[in-house]
Amino acid sequence: MKGQMRIEFVAGILIFAIILIFIVNQTNITFRNLLSDSRSDILKSKALNVITILTEDPGSPSNWNVNIWSTRRVGLATGTLELSRIKIDALYDNCNLLDDFDLGSYRLRIYDSSDLILFCGYDMLDSPSTIETRHVDIDGDYGNVTLEFW
């Protein structure tokens, strides 16, 4: 009986192939999830750094009234979590000052107690991957700063 295989051998090969395909598939799913989590963590750390700089750093120079174009470092703060309305208004007209942060797809919104006073970035239909929010004082008025990344 040369050239004939037993059914047990074929069944064993088939079961081995199914198990091997299952393991490879689970490995791919695990690595895909790890890469997604890694990207999310990178965006979270970037958002945290940027929103901290914007809300706690006075920037350089600290007086933007002189010349907005001489700004070397963007910071909206006059104190910790106290923002200057003059700096926010200046940034409203010059959102490209945020380009030094290399933000990619982002949306920065600053609200005072009732209105949106600053919008920079993109309006996306997708829900953001990362959202960072800080509650701040804007020249004696309650407000918040929200930075979103995709």
Short mmCIF file of C-alpha atoms in Angstrom, two decimals, residues 68-123:
data_model
loop_
_atom_site.label_atom_id
_atom_site.label_comp_id
_atom_site.label_asym_id
_atom_site.label_seq_id
_atom_site.Cartn_x
_atom_site.Cartn_y
_atom_site.Cartn_z
CA ILE A 68 3.30 89.18 18.81
CA TRP A 69 5.85 88.16 16.18
CA SER A 70 8.73 88.33 18.65
CA THR A 71 7.19 85.46 20.62
CA ARG A 72 9.68 82.65 21.04
CA ARG A 73 7.65 80.45 23.38
CA VAL A 74 3.86 80.43 23.55
CA GLY A 75 2.44 80.54 27.06
CA LEU A 76 -0.87 82.10 28.03
CA ALA A 77 -0.37 82.21 31.78
CA THR A 78 0.08 85.15 34.10
CA GLY A 79 0.23 82.71 37.03
CA THR A 80 -0.49 79.02 37.58
CA LEU A 81 -3.79 78.29 35.82
CA GLU A 82 -4.39 82.04 35.42
CA LEU A 83 -4.58 83.09 31.78
CA SER A 84 -4.29 86.48 30.14
CA ARG A 85 -7.22 87.50 27.92
CA ILE A 86 -4.83 89.70 25.91
CA LYS A 87 -2.63 86.70 25.10
CA ILE A 88 -5.66 84.56 24.21
CA ASP A 89 -6.91 87.27 21.84
CA ALA A 90 -3.45 87.57 20.30
CA LEU A 91 -3.30 83.79 19.78
CA TYR A 92 -6.80 83.88 18.25
CA ASP A 93 -5.42 85.93 15.35
CA ASN A 94 -2.18 83.90 15.11
CA CYS A 95 -2.88 80.20 15.68
CA ASN A 96 0.20 79.43 13.61
CA LEU A 97 2.24 80.26 16.74
CA LEU A 98 1.26 76.76 17.91
CA ASP A 99 3.10 75.21 14.95
CA ASP A 100 6.28 75.01 17.05
CA PHE A 101 4.58 72.32 19.14
CA ASP A 102 4.23 70.08 16.03
CA LEU A 103 0.71 69.11 17.04
CA GLY A 104 -0.55 67.40 13.88
CA SER A 105 -4.33 66.91 13.97
CA TYR A 106 -5.51 68.88 16.97
CA ARG A 107 -8.22 71.21 18.22
CA LEU A 108 -7.62 73.79 20.95
CA ARG A 109 -10.63 75.51 22.47
CA ILE A 110 -10.70 78.04 25.29
CA TYR A 111 -13.97 79.04 26.92
CA ASP A 112 -14.65 81.77 29.40
CA SER A 113 -17.65 81.30 31.68
CA SER A 114 -20.11 81.51 28.80
CA ASP A 115 -18.49 81.74 25.36
CA LEU A 116 -15.87 80.18 23.12
CA ILE A 117 -13.07 82.75 23.01
CA LEU A 118 -10.39 80.77 21.13
CA PHE A 119 -10.53 78.04 18.50
CA CYS A 120 -7.36 76.77 16.84
CA GLY A 121 -6.83 73.61 14.87
CA TYR A 122 -9.17 71.44 12.87
CA ASP A 123 -12.84 70.56 13.10
#
